[in-house]
Coordinates of C-alpha atoms and ligand atoms in Angstrom, one line a residue:
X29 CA 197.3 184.3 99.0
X30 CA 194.2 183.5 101.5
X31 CA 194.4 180.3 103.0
X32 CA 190.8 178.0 104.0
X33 CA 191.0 175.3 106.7
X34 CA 189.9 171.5 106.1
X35 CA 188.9 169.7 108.5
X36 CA 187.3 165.9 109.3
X37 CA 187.1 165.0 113.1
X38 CA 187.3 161.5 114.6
X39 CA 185.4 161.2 118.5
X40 CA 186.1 158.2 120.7
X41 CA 183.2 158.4 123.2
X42 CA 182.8 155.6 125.4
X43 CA 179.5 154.2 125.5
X44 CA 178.0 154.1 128.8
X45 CA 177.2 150.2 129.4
X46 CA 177.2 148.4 132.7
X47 CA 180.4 145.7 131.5
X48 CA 183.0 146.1 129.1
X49 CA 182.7 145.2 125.0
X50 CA 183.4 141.6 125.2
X51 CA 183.5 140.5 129.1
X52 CA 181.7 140.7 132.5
X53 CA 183.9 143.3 133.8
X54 CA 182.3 146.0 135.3
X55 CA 182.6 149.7 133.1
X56 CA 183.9 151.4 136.3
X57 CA 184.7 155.8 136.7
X58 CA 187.9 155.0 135.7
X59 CA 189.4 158.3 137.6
X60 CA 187.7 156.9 140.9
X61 CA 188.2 153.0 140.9
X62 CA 191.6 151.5 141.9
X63 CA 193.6 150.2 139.2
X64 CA 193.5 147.2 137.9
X65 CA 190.7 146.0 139.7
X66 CA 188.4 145.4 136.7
X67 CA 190.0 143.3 134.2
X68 CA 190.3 139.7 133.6
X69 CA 191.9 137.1 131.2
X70 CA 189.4 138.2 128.2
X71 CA 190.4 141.3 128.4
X72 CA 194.2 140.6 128.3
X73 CA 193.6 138.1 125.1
X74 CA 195.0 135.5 127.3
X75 CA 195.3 132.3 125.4
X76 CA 192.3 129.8 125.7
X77 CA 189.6 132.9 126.3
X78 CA 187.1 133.7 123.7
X79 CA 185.2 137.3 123.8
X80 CA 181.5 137.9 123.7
X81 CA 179.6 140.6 121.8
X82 CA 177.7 142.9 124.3
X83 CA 174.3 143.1 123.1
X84 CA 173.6 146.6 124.9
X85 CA 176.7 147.7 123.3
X86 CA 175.2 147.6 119.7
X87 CA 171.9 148.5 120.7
X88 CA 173.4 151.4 121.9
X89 CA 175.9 152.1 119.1
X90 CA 173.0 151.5 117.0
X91 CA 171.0 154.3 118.6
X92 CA 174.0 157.0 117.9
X93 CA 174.3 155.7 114.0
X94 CA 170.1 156.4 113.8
X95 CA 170.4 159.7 115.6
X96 CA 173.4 160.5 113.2
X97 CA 171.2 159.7 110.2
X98 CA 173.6 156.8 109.3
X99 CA 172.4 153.6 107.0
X100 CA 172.9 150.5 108.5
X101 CA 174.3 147.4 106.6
X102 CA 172.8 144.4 107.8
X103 CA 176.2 143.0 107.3
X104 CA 178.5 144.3 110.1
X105 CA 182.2 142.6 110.7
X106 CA 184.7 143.0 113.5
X107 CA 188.7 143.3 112.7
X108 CA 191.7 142.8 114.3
X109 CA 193.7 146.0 114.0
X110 CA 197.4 144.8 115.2
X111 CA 200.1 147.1 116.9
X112 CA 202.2 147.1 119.6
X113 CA 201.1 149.9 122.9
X114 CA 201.5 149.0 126.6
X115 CA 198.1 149.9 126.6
X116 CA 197.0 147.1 124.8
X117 CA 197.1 144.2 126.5
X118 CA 196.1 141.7 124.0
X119 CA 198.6 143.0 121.4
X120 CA 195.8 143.7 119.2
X121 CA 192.1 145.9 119.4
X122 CA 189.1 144.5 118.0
X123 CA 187.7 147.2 116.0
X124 CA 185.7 147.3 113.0
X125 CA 187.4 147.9 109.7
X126 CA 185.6 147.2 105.8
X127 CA 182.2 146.7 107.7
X128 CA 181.3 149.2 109.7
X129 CA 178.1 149.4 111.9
X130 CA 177.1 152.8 110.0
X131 CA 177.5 155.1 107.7
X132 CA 177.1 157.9 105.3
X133 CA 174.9 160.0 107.7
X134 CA 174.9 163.3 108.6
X135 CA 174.5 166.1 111.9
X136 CA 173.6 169.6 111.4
X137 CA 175.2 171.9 113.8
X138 CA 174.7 176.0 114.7
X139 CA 177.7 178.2 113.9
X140 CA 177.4 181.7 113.7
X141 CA 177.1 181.8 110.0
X142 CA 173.6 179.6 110.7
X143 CA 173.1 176.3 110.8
X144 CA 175.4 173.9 108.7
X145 CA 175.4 170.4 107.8
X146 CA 178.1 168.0 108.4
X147 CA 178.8 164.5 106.5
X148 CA 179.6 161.7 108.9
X149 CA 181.5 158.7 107.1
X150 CA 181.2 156.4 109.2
X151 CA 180.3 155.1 113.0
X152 CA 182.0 151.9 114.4
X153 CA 182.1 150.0 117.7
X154 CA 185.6 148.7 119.3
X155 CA 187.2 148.7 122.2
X156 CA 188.8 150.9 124.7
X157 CA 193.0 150.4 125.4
X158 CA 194.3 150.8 129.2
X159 CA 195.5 154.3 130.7
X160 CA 199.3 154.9 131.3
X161 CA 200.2 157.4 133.4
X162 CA 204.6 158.3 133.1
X163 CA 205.7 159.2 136.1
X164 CA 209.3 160.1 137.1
X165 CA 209.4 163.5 137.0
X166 CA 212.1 165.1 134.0
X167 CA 213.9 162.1 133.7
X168 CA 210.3 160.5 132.7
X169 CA 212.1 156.9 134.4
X170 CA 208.4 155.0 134.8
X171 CA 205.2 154.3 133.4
X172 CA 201.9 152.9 135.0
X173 CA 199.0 151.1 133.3
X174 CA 195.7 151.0 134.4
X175 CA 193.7 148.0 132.8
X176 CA 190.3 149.3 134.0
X177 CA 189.4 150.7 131.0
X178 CA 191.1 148.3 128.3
X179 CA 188.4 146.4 126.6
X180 CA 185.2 149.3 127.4
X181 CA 183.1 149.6 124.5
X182 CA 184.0 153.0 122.5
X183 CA 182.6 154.3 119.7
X184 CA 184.1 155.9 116.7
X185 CA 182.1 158.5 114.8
X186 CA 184.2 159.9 111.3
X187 CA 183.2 163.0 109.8
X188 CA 184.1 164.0 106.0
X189 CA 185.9 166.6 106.0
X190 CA 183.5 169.6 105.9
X191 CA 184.9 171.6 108.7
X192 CA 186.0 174.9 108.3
X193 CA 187.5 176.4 111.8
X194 CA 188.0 176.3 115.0
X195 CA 184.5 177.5 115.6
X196 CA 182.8 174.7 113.2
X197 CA 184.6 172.1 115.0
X198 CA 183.9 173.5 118.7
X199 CA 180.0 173.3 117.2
X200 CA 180.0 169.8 116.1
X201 CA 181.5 168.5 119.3
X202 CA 178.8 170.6 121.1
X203 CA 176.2 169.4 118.8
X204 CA 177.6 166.0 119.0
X205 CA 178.1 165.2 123.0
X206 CA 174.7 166.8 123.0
X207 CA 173.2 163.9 121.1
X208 CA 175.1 161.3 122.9
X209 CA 173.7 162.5 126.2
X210 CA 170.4 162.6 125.1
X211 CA 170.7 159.1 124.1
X212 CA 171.5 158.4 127.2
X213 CA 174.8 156.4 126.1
X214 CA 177.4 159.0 127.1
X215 CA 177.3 160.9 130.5
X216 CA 179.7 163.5 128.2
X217 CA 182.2 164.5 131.4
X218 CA 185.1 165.5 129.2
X219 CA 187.1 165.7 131.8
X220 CA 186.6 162.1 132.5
X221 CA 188.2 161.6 128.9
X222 CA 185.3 159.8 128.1
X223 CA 184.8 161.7 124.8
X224 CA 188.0 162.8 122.9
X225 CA 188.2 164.9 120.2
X226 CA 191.2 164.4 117.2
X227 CA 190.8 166.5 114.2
X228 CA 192.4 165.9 110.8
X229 CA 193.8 169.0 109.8
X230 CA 195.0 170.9 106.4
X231 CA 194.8 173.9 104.3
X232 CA 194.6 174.6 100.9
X233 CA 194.1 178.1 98.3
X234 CA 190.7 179.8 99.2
X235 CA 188.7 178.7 96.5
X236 CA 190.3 175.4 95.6
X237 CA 189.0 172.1 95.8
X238 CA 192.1 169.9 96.1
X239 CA 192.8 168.1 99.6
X240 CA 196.4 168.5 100.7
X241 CA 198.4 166.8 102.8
X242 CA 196.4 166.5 106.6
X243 CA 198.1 166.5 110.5
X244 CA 196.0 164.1 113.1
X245 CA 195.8 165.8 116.4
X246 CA 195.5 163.1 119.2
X247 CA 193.1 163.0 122.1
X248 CA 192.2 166.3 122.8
X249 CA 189.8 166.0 125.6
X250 CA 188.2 169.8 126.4
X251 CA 186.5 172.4 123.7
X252 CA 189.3 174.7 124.6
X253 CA 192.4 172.4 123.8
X254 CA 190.0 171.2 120.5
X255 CA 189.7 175.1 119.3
X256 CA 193.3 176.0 120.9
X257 CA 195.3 172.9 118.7
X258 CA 193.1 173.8 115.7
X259 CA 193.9 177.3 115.2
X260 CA 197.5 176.6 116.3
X261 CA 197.6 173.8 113.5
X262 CA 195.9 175.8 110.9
X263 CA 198.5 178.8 111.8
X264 CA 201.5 176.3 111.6
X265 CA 200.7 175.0 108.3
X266 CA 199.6 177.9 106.5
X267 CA 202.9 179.4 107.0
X268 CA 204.9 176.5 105.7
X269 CA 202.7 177.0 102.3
X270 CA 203.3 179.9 102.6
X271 CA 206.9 179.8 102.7
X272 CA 207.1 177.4 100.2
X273 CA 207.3 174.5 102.2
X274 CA 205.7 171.1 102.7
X275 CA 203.3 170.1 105.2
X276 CA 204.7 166.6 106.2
X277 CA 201.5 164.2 106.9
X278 CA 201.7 163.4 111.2
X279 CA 200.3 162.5 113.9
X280 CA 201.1 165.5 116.5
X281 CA 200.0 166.1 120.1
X282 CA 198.6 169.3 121.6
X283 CA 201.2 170.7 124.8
X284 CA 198.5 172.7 126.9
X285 CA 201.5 173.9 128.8
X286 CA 203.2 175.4 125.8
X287 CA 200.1 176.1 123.7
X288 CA 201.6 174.1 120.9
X289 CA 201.5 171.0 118.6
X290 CA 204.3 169.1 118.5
X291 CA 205.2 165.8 116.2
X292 CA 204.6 162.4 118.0
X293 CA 205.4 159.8 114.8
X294 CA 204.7 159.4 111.3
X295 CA 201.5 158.7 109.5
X296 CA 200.7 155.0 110.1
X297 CA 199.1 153.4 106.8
X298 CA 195.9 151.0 107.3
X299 CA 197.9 148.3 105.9
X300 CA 200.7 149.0 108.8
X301 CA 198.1 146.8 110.9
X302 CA 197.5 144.0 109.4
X303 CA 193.4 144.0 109.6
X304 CA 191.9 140.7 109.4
X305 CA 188.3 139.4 110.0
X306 CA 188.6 138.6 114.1
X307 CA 188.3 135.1 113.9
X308 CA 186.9 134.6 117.2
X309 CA 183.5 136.3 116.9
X310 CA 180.8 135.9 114.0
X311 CA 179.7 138.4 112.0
X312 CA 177.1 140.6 113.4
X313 CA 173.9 140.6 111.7
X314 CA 171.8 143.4 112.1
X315 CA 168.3 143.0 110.4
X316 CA 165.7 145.4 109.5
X317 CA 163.4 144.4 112.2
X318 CA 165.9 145.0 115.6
X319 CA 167.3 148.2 113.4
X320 CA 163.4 149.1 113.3
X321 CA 162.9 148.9 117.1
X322 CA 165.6 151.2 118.1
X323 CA 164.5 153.5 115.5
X324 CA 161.2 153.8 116.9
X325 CA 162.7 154.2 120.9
X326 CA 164.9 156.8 120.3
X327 CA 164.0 159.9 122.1
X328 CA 163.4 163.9 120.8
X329 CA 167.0 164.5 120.5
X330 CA 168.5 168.5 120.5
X331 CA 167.7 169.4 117.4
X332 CA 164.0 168.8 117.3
X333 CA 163.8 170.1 121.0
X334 CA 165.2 173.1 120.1
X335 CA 162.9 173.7 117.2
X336 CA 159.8 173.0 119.4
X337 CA 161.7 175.4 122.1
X338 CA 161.4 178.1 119.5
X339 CA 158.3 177.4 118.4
X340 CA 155.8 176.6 121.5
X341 CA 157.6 178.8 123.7
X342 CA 159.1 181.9 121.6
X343 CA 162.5 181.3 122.2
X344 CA 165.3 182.6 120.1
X345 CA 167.2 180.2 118.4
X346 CA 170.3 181.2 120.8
X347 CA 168.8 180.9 123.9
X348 CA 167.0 177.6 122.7
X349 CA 170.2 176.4 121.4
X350 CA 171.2 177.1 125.0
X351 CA 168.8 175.1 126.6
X352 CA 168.8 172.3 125.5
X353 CA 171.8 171.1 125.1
X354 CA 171.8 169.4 128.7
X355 CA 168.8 167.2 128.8
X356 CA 168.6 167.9 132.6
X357 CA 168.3 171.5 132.3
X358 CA 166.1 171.4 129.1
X359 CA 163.7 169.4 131.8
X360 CA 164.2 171.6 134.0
X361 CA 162.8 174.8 132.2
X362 CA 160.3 173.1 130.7
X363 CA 159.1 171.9 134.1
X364 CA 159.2 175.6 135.3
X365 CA 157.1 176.5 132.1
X366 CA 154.6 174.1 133.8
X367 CA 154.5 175.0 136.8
X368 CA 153.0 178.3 136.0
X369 CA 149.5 179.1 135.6
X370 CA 148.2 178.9 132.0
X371 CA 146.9 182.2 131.9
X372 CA 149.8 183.6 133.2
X373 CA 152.7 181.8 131.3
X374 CA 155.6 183.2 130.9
X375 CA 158.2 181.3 129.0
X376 CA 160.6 183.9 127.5
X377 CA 160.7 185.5 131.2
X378 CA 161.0 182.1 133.0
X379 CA 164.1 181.5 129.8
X380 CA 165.7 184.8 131.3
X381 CA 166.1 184.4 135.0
X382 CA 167.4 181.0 134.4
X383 CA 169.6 181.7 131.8
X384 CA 170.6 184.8 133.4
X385 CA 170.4 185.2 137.5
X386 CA 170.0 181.7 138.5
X387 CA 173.0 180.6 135.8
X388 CA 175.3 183.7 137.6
X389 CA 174.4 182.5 141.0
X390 CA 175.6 178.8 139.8
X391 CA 178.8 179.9 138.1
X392 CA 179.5 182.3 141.0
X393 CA 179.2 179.1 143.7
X394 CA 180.4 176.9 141.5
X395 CA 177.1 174.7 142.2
X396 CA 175.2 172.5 139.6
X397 CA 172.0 173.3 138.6
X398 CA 170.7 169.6 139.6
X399 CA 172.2 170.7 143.4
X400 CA 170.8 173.9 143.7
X401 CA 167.9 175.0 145.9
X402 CA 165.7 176.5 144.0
X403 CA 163.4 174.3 142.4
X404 CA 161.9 174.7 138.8
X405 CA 158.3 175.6 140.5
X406 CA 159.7 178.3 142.6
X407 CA 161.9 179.9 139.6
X408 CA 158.4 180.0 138.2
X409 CA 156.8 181.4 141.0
X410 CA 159.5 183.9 141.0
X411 CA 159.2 184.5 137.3
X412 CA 155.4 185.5 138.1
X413 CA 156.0 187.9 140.7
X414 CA 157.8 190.3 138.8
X415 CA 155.4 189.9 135.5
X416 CA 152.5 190.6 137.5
X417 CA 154.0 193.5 139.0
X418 CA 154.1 192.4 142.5
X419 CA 157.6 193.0 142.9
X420 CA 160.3 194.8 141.1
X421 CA 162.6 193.2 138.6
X422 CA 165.6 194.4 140.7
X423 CA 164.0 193.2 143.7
X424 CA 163.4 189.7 142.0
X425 CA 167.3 189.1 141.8
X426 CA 167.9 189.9 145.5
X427 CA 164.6 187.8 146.4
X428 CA 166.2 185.0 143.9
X429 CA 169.7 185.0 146.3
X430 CA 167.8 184.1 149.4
X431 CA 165.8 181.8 147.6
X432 CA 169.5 180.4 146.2
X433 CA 171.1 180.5 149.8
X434 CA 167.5 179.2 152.0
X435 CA 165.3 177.0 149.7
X436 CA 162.7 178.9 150.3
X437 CA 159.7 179.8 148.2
X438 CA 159.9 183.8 146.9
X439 CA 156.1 184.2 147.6
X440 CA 157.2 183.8 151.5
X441 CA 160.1 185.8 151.3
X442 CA 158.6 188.5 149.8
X443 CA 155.6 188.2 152.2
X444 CA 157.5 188.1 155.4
X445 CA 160.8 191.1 154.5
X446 CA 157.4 193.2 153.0
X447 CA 158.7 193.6 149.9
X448 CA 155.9 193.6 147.7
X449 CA 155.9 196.4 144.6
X450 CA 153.6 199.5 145.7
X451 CA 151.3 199.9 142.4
X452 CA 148.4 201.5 144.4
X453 CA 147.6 204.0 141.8
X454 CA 145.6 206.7 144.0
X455 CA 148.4 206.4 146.8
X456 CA 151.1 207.1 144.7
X457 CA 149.5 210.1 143.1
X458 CA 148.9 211.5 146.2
X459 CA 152.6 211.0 147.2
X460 CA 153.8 212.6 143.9
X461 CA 151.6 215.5 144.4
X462 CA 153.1 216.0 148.2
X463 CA 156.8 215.8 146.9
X464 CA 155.8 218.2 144.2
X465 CA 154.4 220.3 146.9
X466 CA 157.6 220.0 149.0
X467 CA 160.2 221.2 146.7
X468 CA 158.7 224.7 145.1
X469 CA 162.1 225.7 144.2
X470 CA 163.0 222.4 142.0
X471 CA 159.7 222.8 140.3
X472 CA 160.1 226.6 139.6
X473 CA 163.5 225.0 137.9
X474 CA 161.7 222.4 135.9
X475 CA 158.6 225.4 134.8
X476 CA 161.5 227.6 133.9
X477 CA 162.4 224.3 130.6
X478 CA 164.6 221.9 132.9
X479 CA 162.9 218.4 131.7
X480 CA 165.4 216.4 133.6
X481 CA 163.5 217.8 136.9
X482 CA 161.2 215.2 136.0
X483 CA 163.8 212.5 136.9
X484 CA 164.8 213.9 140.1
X485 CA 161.2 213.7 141.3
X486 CA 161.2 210.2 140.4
X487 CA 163.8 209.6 143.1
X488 CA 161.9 211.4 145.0
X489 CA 159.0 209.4 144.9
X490 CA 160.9 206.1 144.4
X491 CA 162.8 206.9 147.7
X492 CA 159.7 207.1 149.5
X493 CA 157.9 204.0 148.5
X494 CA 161.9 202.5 149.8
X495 CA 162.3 201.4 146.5
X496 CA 159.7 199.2 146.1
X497 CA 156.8 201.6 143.7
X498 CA 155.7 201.0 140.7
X499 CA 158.4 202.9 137.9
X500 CA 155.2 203.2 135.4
X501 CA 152.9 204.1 137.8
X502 CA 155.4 206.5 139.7
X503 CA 156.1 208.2 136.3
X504 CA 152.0 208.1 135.4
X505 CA 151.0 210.2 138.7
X506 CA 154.4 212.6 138.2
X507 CA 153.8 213.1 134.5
X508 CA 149.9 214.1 135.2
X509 CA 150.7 216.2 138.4
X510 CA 153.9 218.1 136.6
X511 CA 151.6 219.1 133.1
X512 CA 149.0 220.0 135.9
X513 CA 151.1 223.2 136.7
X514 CA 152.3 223.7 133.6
X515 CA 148.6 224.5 131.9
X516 CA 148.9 226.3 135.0
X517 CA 146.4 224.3 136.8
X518 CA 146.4 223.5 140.9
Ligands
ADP628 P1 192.6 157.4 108.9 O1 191.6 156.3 109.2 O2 193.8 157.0 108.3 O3 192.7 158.4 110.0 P2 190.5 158.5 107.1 O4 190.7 158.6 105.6 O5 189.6 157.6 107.6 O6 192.0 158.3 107.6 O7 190.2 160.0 107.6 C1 190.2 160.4 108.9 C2 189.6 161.7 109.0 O8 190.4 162.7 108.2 C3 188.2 161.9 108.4 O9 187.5 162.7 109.3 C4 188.4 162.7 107.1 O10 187.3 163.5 106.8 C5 189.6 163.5 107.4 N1 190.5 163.9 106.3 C6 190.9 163.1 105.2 N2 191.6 163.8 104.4 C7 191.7 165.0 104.9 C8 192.4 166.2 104.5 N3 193.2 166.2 103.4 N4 192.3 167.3 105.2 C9 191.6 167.3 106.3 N5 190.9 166.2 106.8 C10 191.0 165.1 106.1
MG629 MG1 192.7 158.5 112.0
ZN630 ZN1 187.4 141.6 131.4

């Protein structure tokens, strides 16, 4: 029996504010400020405090539920969601429970299938816990915590379950931190754990509806460990059906080290923390008018830049897909676009060398595109030079890796080494006639029926011209001069 995948992810991404969810205290890097610096008594729930919504907060948790095509109730609540963590220092995490600030809205995301559409349940604000970090060694004998982070605002975005594999979910977390940076409420460093992934995971009979029993995967924080625990999960539990087993419902955690999930406790039940209405902030109302206004400011987000990618500039949908996913180098392209002259535009060319050369010349150096030296106008300039013809294609990439190494501008470079392309059409006959003229014996071979003669004259030629003629050109003048003697001509 074939087995399908089900799948509905939960993302914590943390929203990018200048203080935390209901303080003063500063939202700080978290892997570069010393801990413990940025917390106070609000943050620890110490008796006689009282928290604060933070107004830029829901503004900009608003702006991810519009862009996710989420309603809004104008009626949104806060709960207290009670359990017992060292991370927690208040005992309990103000979340949102009955009320969330969105839902029902969907994203659409590009699989290799085409495009697909993805339910999202729900989107609701809370409130990040602490960091430990065990220490120890094997015997595991201490644990640190890190209050920096307890109390930032984090968001929580619920799919339905509509994914299918480890692909589908690798393109919804694309699709989604793509979103989040284009709002401009997520900087989207996974590494930073400032977006973390945990899928809800079962399988069921190919072709039934039913939903069995689900694993939770907790804070996977790369693509790679997202596909990695996915496939291993769906692996795992299709062989216990298979065996005639039962899949036990879990909450497990992905070992990089041993490419494994393994089982961290049983499934908690809603009603295991005690939600209540948080008595110490009002309800938040959020009426059609401010809802309205963020509507109206949010920006073109992936999607929509992608379409207009493929359709003002040509693009495929890959290589727009590509694109844009980084606002920074989206701008960036479309600033090289610019940069070159109307009549000369080049967009699918200009698409190539970035997404080609200049991306191998980044990967190789390990550089970011925002750090490298060559600017979008000179990627442009460079993109020209080899459309027009001045210069070679394979003399492009060797002019783009001084340009990557100097900051200079290719027109100079290829000014001052000399290496513009020879097109000069009468010069290069005249060469192809001398070589012809040189080499009787070769072209006695090539009369006698031996086409690939041709080719080896081409060399010829090329060799001459140090590399830098014109192929078309070069393979004009030799095609002329070679039928020439074969009509038996001079
Ligand atoms: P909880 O809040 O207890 O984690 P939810 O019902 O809110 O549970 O579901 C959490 C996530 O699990 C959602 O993304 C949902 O789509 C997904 N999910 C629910 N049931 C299943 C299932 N049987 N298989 C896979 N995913 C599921
Ligand atoms: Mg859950
Ligand atoms: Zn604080």
């Amino acid at each position: 029996m074939e087995y399908e995948a089900v799948i509905g992810l939960e993302v914590h991404a943390e929203l990018a504010t200048a203080s935390k969810m209901f303080c003063g205290c500063a939202v700080v890097d978290s892997t570069q400020a010393a801990p413990n610096t940025y917390a106070c008594p609000i943050c620890a729930g110490l008796p006689g405090t009282l928290p604060v919504i933070n107004a830029q907060a829901v503004n900009f948790a608003l702006r991810v539920a519009l862009a996710l095509n989420c309603t809004i109730p104008p009626l949104n609540v806060f709960a207290r969601k009670n359990y017992f963590y060292p991370d927690l220092p208040k005992g309990y995490q103000i979340s949102q429970y009955e009320l969330p600030l969105g839902v029902n809205g969907w994203l659409e995301i590009e699989t290799s299938a085409g495009p697909r559409h993805v339910r999202i349940r729900r989107v609701h604000l809370e409130e990040d816990t602490g960091k430990l970090t065990h220490g120890g060694g094997e015997t595991g004998d201490y644990s640190l915590v890190d209050l920096n982070r307890a109390g930032v605002p984090l968001l929580e975005i619920v799919t339905e379950p509509d994914l299918h594999s480890p692909e589908d979910v690798k393109a919804y977390g694309v699709q989604l931190r793509a979103v989040l940076r284009y709002l401009g409420v997520n900087a989207g460093d996974m590494e930073k754990g400032v977006i973390r992934f945990e899928p809800n995971i079962s399988v069921r009979p190919l072709g039934s509806t039913e939903l069995r029993t689900r694993t939770e995967l907790k804070n996977l924080n790369s693509f790679r460990a997202l596909e990695r625990g996915t496939q291993y999960e769906i692996t795992r539990q299709t062989a216990i059906w298979l065996a005639g087993g039962q899949v036990l419902q879990e909450t497990r955690g992905w070992s990089e080290a041993e490419g494994r999930t393994l089982p961290q406790r049983g499934k908690e039940h809603a009603h295991d923390y005690r939600y209540f209405p948080e008595p110490d902030l009002p309800p938040l109302h959020l009426g059609p008018a401010q809802v309205a206004a963020v509507r109206a400011a949010l920006p073109e987000l992936p999607a929509a830049r992608r379409a207009r990618f493929e359709r003002d500039y040509g693009l495929s949908r890959y290589d727009a897909e590509v694109l844009v996913e980084e606002p920074a180098l989206a701008d960036y392209y479309e600033q090289a676009v610019a940069a070159q002259p109307p009549e000369a535009r080049q967009p699918k060319a200009v698409a190539n060398w970035l997404t080609g050369e200049l991306f191998r010349l980044l990967n190789e150096s390990g550089q970011t595109l925002a750090a490298a030296r060559v600017p979008p106008a000179h990627l442009a300039a460079l993109a020209t030079l080899v459309s027009t013809g001045v210069i070679t294609s394979n003399t492009g990439k060797t002019v783009l890796e001084t340009m990557f190494q100097t900051g200079r501008a290719p027109a100079d470079l290829v000014a001052e080494q000399g290496l513009a392309q020879v097109s000069d059409t009468s010069a290069i006959e005249a060469l192809a006639e001398a070589v012809i003229a040189a080499h009787p014996a070769e072209l006695a071979t090539y009369l006698a029926g031996k086409a690939s003669v041709e080719q080896w004259f081409f060399g010829q030629v090329m060799r001459r011209l140090r590399g830098q003629g014109n192929p078309q050109v070069i393979r004009a003048a030799l095609a002329a001069a070679l039928a020439r003697r074969q009509t038996g001509g001079p």
